[in-house]
Tab-separated table of C-alpha atoms and ligand atoms in Angstrom:
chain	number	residue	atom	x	y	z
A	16	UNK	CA	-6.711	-53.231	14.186
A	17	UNK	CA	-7.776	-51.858	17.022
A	18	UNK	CA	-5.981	-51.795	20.347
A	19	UNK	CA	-7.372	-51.228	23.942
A	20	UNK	CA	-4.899	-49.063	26.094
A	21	UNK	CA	-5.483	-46.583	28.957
A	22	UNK	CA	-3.839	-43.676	30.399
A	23	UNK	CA	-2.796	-43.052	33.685
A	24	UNK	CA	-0.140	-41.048	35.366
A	25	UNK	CA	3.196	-42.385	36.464
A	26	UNK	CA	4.527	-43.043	40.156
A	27	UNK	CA	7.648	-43.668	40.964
A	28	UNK	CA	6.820	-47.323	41.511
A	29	UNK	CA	6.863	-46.962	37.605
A	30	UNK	CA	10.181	-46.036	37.380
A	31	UNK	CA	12.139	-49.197	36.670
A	32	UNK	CA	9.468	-50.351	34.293
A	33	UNK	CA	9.459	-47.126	32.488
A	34	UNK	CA	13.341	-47.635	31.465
A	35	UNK	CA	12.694	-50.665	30.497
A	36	UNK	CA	10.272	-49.797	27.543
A	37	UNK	CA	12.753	-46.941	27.337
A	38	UNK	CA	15.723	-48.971	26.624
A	39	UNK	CA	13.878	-50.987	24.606
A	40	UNK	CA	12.691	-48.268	22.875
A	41	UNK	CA	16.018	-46.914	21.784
A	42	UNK	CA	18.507	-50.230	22.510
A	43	UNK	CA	20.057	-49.305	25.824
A	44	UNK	CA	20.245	-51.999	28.936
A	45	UNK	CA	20.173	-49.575	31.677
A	46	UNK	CA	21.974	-50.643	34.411
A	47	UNK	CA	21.402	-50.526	38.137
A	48	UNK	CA	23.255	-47.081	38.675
A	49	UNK	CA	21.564	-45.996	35.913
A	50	UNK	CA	18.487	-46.419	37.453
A	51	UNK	CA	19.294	-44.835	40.937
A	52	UNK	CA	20.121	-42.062	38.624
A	53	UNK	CA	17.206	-42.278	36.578
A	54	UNK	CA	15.324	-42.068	40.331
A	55	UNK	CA	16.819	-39.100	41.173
A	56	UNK	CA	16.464	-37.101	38.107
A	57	UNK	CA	12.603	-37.854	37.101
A	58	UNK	CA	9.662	-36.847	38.929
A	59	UNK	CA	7.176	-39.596	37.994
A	60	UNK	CA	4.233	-37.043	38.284
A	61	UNK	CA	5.256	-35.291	34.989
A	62	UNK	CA	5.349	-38.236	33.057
A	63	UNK	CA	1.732	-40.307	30.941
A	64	UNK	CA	2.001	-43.817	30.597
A	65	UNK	CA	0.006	-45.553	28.403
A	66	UNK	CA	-1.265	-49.055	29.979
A	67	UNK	CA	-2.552	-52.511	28.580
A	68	UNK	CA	-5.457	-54.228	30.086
A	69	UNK	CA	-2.849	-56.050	32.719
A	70	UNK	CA	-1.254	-52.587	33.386
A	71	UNK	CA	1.968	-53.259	31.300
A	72	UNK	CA	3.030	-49.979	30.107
A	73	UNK	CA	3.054	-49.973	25.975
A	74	UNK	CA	3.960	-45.761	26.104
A	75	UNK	CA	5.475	-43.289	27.678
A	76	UNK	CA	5.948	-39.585	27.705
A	77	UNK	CA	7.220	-37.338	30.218
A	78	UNK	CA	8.476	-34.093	30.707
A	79	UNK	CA	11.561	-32.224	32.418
A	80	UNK	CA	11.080	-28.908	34.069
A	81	UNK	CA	12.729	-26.359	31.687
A	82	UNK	CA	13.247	-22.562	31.614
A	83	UNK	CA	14.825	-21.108	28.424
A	84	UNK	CA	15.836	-17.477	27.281
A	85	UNK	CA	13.882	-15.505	24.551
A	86	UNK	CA	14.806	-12.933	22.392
A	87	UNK	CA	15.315	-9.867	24.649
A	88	UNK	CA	16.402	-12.071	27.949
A	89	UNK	CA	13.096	-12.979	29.111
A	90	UNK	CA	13.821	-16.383	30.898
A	91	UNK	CA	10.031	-18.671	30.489
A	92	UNK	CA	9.110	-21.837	31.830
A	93	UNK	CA	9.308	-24.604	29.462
A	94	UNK	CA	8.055	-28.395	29.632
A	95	UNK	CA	11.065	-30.445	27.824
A	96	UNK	CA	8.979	-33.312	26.377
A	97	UNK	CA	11.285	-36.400	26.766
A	98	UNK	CA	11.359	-40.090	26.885
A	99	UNK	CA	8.614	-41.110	24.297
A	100	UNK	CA	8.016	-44.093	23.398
A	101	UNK	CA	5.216	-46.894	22.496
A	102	UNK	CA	6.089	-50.617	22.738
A	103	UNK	CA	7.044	-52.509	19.093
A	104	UNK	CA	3.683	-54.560	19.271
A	105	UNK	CA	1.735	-51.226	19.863
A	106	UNK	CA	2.950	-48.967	16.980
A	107	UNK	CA	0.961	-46.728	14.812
A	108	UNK	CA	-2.462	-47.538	16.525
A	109	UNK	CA	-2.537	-43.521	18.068
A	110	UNK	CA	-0.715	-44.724	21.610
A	111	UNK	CA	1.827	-41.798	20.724
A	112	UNK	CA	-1.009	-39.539	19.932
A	113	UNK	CA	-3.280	-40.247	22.696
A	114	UNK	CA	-0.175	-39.246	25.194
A	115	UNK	CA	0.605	-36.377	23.990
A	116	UNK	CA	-2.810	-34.622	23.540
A	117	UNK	CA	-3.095	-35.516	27.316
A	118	UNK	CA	0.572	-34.066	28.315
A	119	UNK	CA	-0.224	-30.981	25.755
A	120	UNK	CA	-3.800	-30.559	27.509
A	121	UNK	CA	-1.987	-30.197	30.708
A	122	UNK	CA	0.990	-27.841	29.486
A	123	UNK	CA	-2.424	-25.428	28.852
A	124	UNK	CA	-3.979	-26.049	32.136
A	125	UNK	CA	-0.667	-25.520	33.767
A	126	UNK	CA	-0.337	-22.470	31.640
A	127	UNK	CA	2.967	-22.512	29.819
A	128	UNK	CA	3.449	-20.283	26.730
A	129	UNK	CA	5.465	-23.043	24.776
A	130	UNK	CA	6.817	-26.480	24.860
A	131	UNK	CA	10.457	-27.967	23.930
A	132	UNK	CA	11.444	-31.373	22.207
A	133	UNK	CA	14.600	-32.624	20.848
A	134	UNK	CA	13.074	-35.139	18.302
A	135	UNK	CA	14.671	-38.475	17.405
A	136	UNK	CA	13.183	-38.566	13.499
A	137	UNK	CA	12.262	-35.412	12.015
A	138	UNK	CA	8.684	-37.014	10.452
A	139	UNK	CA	7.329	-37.531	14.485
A	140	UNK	CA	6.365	-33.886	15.792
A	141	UNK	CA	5.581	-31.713	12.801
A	142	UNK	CA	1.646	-33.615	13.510
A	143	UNK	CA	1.324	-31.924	16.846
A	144	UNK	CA	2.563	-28.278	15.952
A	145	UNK	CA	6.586	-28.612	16.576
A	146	UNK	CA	8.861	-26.944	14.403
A	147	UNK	CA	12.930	-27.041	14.162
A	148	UNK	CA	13.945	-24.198	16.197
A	149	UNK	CA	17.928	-24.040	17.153
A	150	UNK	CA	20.605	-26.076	14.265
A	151	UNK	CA	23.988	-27.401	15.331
A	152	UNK	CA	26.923	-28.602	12.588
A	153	UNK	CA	29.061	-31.416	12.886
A	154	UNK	CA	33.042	-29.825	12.380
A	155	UNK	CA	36.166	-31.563	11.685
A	156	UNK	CA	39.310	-29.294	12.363
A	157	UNK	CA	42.891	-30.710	10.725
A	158	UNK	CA	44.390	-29.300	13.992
A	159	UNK	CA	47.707	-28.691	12.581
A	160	UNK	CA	46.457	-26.457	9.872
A	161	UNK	CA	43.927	-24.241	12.203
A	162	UNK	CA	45.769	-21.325	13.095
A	163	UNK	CA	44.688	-18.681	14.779
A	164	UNK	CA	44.883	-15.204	13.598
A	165	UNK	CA	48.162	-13.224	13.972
A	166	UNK	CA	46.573	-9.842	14.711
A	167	UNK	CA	44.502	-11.925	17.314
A	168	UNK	CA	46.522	-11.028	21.215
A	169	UNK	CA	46.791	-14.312	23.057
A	170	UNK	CA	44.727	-13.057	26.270
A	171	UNK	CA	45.186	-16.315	28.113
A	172	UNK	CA	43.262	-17.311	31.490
A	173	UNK	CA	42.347	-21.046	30.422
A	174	UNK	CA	43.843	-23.670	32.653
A	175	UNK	CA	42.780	-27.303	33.115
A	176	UNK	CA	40.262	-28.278	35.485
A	177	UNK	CA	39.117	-31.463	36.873
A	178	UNK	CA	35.444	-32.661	36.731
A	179	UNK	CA	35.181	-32.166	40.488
A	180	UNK	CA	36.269	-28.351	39.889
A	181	UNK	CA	33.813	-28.042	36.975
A	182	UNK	CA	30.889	-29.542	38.856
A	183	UNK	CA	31.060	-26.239	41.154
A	184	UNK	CA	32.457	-23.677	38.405
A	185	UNK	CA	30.245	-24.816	35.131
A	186	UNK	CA	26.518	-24.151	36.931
A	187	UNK	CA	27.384	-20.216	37.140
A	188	UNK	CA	28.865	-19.881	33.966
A	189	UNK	CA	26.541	-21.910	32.187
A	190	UNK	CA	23.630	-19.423	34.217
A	191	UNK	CA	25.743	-16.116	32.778
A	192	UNK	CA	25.757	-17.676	29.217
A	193	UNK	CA	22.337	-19.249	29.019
A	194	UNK	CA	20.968	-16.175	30.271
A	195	UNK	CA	22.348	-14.246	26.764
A	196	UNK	CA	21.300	-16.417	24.473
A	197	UNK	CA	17.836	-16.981	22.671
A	198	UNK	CA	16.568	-20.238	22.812
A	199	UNK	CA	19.482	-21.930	25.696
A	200	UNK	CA	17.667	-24.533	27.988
A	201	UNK	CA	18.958	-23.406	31.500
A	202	UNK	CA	20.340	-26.240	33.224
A	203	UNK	CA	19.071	-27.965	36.119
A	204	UNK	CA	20.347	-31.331	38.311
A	205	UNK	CA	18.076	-33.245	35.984
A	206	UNK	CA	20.255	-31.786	33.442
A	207	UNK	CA	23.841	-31.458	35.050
A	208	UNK	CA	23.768	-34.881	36.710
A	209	UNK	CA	23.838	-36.697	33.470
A	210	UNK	CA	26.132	-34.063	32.005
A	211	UNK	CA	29.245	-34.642	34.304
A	212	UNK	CA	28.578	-38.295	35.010
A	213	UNK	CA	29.850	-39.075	31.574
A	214	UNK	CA	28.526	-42.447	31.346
A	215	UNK	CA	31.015	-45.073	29.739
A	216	UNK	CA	28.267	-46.152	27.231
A	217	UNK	CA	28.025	-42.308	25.829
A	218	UNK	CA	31.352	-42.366	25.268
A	219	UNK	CA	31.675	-43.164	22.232
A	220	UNK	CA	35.072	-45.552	22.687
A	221	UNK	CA	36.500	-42.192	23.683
A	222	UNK	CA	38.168	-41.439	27.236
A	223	UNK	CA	36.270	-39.394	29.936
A	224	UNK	CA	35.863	-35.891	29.990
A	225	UNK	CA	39.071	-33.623	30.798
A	226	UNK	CA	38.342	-29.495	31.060
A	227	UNK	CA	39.379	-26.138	30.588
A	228	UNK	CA	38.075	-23.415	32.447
A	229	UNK	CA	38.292	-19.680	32.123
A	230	UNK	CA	36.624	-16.817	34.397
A	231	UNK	CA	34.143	-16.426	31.482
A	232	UNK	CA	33.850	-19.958	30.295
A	233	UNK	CA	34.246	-23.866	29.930
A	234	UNK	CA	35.388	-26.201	27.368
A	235	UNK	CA	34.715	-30.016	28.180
A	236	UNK	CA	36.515	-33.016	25.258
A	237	UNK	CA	37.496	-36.654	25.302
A	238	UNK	CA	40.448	-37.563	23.620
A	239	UNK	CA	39.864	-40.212	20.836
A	240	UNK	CA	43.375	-42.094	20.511
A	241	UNK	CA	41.915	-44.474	18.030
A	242	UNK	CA	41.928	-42.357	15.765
A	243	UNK	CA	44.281	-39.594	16.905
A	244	UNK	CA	41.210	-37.278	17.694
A	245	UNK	CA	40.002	-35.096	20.240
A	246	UNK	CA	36.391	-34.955	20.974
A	247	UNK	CA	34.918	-31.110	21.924
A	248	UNK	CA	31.696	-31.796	23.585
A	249	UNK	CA	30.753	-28.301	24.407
A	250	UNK	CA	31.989	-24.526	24.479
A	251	UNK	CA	30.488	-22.253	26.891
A	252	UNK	CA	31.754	-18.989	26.414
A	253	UNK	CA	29.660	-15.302	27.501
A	254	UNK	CA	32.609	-13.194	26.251
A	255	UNK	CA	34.412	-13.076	22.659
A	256	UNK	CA	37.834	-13.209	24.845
A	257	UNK	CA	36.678	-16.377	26.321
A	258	UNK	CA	35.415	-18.153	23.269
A	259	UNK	CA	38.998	-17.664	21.159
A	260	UNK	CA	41.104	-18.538	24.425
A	261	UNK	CA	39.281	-21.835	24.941
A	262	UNK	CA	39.646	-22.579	21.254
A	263	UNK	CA	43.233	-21.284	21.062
A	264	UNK	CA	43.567	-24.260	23.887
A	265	UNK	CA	41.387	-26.617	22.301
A	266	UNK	CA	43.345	-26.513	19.312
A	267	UNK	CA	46.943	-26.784	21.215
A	268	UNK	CA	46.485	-30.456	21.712
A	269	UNK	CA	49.737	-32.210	20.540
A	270	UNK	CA	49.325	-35.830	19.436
A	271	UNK	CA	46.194	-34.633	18.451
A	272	UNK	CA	45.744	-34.632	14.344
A	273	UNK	CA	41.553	-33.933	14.196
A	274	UNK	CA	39.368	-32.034	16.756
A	275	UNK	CA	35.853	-32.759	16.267
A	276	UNK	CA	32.764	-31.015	17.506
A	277	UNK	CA	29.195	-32.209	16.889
A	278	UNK	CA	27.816	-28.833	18.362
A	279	UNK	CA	28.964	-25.829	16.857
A	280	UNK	CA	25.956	-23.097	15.776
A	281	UNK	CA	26.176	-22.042	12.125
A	282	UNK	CA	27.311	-18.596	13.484
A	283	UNK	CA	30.192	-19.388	15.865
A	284	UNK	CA	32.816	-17.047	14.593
A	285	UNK	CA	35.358	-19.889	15.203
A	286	UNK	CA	36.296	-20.042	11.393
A	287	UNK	CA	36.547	-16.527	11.179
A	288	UNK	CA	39.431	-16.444	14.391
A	289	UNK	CA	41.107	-18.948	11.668
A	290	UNK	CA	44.033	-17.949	9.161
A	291	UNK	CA	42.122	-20.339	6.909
A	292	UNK	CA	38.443	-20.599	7.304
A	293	UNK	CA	37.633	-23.090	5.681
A	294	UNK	CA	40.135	-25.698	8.172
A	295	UNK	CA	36.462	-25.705	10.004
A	296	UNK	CA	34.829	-28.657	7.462
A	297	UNK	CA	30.845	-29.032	8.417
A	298	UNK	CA	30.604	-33.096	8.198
A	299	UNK	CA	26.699	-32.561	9.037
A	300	UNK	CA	23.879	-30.789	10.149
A	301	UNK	CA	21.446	-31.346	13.275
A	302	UNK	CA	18.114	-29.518	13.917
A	303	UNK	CA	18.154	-29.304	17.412
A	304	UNK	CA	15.762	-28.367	19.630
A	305	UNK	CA	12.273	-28.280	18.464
A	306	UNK	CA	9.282	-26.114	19.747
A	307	UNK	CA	5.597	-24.892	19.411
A	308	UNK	CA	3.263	-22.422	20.999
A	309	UNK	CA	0.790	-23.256	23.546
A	310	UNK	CA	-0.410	-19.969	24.542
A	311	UNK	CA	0.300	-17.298	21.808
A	312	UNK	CA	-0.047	-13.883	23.186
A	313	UNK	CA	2.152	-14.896	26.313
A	314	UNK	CA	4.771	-15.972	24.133
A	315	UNK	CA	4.851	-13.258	21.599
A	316	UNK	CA	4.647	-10.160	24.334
A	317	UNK	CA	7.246	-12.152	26.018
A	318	UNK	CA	10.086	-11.211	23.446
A	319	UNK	CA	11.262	-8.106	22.286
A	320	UNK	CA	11.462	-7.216	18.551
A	321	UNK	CA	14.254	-5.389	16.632
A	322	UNK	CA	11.774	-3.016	14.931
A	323	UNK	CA	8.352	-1.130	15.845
A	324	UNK	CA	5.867	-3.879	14.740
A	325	UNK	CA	1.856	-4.090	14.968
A	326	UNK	CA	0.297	-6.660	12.712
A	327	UNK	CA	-2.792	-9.379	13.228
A	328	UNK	CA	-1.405	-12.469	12.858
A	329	UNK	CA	-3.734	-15.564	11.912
A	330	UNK	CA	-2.286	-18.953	13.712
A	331	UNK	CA	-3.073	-21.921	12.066
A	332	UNK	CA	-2.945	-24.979	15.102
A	333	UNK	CA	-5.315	-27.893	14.464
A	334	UNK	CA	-3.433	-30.070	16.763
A	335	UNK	CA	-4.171	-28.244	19.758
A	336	UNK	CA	-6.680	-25.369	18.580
A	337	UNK	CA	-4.500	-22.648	20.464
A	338	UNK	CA	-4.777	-21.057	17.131
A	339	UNK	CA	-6.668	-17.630	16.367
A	340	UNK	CA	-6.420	-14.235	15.448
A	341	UNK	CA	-3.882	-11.847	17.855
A	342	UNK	CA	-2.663	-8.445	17.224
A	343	UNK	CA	0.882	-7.869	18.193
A	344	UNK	CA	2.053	-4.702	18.907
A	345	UNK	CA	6.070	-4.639	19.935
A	346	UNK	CA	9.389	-2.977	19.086
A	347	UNK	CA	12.415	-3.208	21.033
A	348	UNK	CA	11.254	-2.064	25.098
A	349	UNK	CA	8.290	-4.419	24.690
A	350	UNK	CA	5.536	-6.073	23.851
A	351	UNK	CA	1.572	-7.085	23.767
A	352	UNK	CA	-0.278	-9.152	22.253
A	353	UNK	CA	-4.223	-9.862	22.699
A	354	UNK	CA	-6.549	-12.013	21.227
A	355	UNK	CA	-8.800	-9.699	18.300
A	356	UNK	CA	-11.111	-10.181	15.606
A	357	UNK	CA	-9.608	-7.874	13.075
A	358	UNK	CA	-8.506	-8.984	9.826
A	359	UNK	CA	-5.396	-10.741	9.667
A	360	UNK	CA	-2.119	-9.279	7.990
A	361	UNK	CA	0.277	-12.792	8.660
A	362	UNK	CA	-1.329	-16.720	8.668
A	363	UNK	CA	1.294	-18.815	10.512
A	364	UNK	CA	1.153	-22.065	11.002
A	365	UNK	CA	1.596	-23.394	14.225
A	366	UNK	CA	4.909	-25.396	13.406
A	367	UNK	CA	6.576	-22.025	12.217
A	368	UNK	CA	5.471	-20.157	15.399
A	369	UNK	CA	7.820	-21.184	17.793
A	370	UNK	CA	10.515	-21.139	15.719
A	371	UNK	CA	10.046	-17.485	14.287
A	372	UNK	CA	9.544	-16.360	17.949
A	373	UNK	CA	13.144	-17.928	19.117
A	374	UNK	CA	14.833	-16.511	16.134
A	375	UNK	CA	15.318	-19.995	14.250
A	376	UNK	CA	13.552	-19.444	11.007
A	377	UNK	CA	12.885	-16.113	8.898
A	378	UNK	CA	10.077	-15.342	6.924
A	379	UNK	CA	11.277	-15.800	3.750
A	380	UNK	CA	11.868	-19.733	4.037
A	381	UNK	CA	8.848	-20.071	6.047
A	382	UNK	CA	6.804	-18.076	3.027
A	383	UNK	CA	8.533	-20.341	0.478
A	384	UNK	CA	7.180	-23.296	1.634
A	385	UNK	CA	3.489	-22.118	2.546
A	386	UNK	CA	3.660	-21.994	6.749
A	387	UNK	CA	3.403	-18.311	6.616
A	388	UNK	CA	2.111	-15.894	4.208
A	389	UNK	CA	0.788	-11.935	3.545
A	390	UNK	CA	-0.635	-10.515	1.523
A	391	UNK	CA	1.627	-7.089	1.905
A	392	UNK	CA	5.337	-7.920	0.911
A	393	UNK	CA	6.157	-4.983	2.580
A	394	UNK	CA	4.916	-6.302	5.680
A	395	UNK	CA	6.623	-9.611	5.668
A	396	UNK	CA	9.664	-7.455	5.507
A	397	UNK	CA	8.969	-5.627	8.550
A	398	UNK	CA	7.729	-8.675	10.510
A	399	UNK	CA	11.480	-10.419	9.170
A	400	UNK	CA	13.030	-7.657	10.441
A	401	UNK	CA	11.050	-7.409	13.487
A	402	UNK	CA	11.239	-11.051	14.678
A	403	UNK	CA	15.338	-11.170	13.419
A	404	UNK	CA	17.883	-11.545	16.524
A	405	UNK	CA	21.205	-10.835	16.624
A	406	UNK	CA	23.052	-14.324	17.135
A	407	UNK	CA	20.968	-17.731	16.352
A	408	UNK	CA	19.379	-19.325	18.826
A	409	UNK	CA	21.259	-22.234	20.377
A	410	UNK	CA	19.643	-25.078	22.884
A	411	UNK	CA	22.941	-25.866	24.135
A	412	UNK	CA	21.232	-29.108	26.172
A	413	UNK	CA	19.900	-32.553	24.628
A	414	UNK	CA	16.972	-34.045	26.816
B	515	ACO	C1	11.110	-36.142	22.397
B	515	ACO	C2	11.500	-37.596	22.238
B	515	ACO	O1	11.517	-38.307	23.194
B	515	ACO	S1	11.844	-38.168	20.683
B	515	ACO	C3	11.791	-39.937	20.824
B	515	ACO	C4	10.667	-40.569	20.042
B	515	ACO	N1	10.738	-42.011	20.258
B	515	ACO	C5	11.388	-42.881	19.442
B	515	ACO	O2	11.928	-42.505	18.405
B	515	ACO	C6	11.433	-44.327	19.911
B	515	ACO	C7	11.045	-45.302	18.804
B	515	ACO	N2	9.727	-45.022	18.212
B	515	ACO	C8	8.579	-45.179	18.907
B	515	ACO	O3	8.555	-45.534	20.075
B	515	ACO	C9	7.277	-44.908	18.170
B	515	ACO	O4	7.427	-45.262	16.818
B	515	ACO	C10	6.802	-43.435	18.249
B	515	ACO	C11	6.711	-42.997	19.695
B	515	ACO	C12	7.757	-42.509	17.502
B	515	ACO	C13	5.423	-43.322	17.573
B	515	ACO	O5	4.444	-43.976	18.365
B	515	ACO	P1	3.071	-44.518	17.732
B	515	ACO	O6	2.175	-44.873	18.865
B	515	ACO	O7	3.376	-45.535	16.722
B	515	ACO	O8	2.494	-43.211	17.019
B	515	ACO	P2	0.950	-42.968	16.663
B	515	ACO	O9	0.333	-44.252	16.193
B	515	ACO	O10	0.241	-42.259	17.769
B	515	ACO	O11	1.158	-41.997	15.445
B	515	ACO	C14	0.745	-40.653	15.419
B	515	ACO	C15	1.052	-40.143	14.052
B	515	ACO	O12	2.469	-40.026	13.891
B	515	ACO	C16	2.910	-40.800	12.765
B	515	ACO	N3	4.214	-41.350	13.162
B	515	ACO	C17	4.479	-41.978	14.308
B	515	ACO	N4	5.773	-42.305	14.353
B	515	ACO	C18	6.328	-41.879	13.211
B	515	ACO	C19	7.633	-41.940	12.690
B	515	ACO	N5	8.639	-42.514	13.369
B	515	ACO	N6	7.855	-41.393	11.485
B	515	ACO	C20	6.839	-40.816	10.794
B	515	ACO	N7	5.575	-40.727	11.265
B	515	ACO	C21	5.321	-41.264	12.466
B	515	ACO	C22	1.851	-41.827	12.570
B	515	ACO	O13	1.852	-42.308	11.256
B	515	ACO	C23	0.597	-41.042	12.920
B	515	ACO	O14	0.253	-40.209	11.827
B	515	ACO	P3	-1.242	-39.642	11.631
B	515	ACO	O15	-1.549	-38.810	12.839
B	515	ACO	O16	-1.150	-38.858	10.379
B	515	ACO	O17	-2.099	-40.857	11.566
């Protein structure tokens, strides 16, 4: 079948339209204060729309204004893609496809080295050059048998905060720790506004938020009473000190049998500040944030590199044909990279790019199943080495 549809930007006349397919999208009824908050967070002009003949919008794709950290504390733009969507009665007949090769055509004109998603199905963005980047596990913690290390002092400094007190401490913090961290999304209003509003609906049946702050971190939770629970629905920490004193609090809670935590990276040291590791139980596991390349050498002289590297890498991106040959010479001051047309030592496709550069993925996974491969073991080695960082990358933000 074929279906006629055009694309045109957004305005913000758009806006209450836009939710609509939105909610219909993913089965929310926004409501009018969601809407003035919709308002104040989007800016229309970074968002497609795919239109019928009569203008009704069938799809929709915009884009928040990121920055996030690579390895070696370079902080780079970063178009969040957010908000897709194509109408029921418009579904696999290339609306999704059409939108995004325009949105991805502009993220090159505009000339950003890579793009961000946090996917709803993992089968949508692998197509147009995305690959899973940052990983979060679901915990469940039997409180009263998570004890903290004896040998571990009890530094203090967390009290309780209210949301009003977090709303003015969190930004800073959240700046210190984002800006240590490959892969964090750095926070802006779009970001922060829905944060601390802690809509009812994304609550879960939980209460709202309560707080702990410490000078070198937050903790935010619901309590679940249902089910005798406590909610954790992030840790922010830029020191060690700070990360066990928030947990040694977290894990105080009285009346509290289970504290859960939907976010936790796979290399939070939190079972290891435990008696008993194992009182951490992973009930799932999230990719998280998602990315790809859009302009190659940019991205990849961007970062630093744990070891002296210089290699021709081959990148594989039908999608977007950003692809090519590019030499990369870094090590850990620096780093170039230029287009060449020597032989290559590496082919990479596109979806393993992004996550390689941010730390997400070694080689030897991405080898095993075909999305990057040389010929010279010994050089895969170096380039795993090379590309390795020293914590996992974490996203820390859903949009
Ligand atoms: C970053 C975010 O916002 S994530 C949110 C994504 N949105 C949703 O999940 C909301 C509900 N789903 C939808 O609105 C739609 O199904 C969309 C947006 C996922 C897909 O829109 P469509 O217009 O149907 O996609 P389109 O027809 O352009 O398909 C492009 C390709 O993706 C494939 N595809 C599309 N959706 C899916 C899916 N959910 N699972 C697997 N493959 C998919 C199509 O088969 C097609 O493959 P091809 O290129 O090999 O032919």
């Amino acid at each position: 079948m074929t279906t006629s549809f055009a694309l045109r930007r957004a305005t913000s006349k758009d806006l209450a339209a836009m939710a609509e397919a939105d909610g219909r999208a993913f089965g929310v009824h926004y409501t009018d204060s969601d809407l003035q908050e919709i308002e104040s967070v989007l800016d229309p002009d970074r968002f497609w729309l795919a239109v019928d003949t009569d203008d009704a919008i069938v799809g929709v794709t915009g884009a928040f204004d990121l920055h996030v950290t690579v390895p070696g504390g370079a902080v780079l733009p970063m178009p969040g893609v957010t908000w897709v969507s194509v109408a029921l009665t418009h579904r696999r007949r290339g609306v999704l496809r059409a939108l995004l090769t325009e949105q991805h055509r502009e993220f090159v004109e505009q000339g950003h080295a890579l793009c961000g998603l946090t996917a709803s199905e993992g089968a949508i963005y692998g197509r147009f050059g995305y690959g899973p980047t940052t990983a979060n596990r679901s915990v469940e913690i039997d409180r009263r048998r998570a004890v903290l290390r004896a040998d571990l002092p009890d530094t203090g400094g967390v009290r309780q905060a209210g949301t009003e007190e977090v709303r003015e401490l969190a930004p800073e913090l959240h700046r210190r720790w984002a800006a240590g961290v490959p892969g964090a999304v750095h926070r802006g209003p779009a970001q922060w506004t829905p944060q601390l509003a802690d809509h009812e609906h994304r609550r879960g049946g939980a209460t709202a938020l309560f707080h702990l702050v410490h000078p070198d971190g937050y903790a935010s939770y619901r309590r679940l009473h249902s089910e005798r629970a406590a909610v954790v629905t992030e840790v922010v920490a830029t020191t060690a000190q700070a990360h066990r004193e928030l947990w040694r609090a977290l894990l105080a809670m009285d009346l509290v049998e289970t504290v859960r935590c939907r976010a936790l990276a796979l290399d939070d040291p939190l079972p290891l500040l435990l008696t008993d590791p194992r009182q951490v139980r992973t009930t799932g596991l999230h990719d998280g944030m998602w990315t790809r390349a859009l302009d190659v050498p940019a991205l990849l002289s961007a970062r630093r590199y744990g070891i002296e590297i210089d290699a021709v890498l081959d990148v594989g991106d039908p999608f977007l044909d950003r692809g090519g040959r590019f030499r990369l010479r870094g090590g850990p001051d620096g780093a170039t990279c230029e287009p060449t047309t020597a032989p290559a030592d590496v082919r990479v496709d596109a979806t393993a790019l992004g996550p390689l550069v941010l730390g997400g993925q070694r080689t030897r996974p991405l080898a095993g199943a075909g999305l990057l491969t040389a010929d010279d073991p010994a050089l895969l080695h170096r380039i795993d080495l090379a590309f390795l960082t020293d914590r996992l990358p974490v996203h820390g933000t859903e949009f």
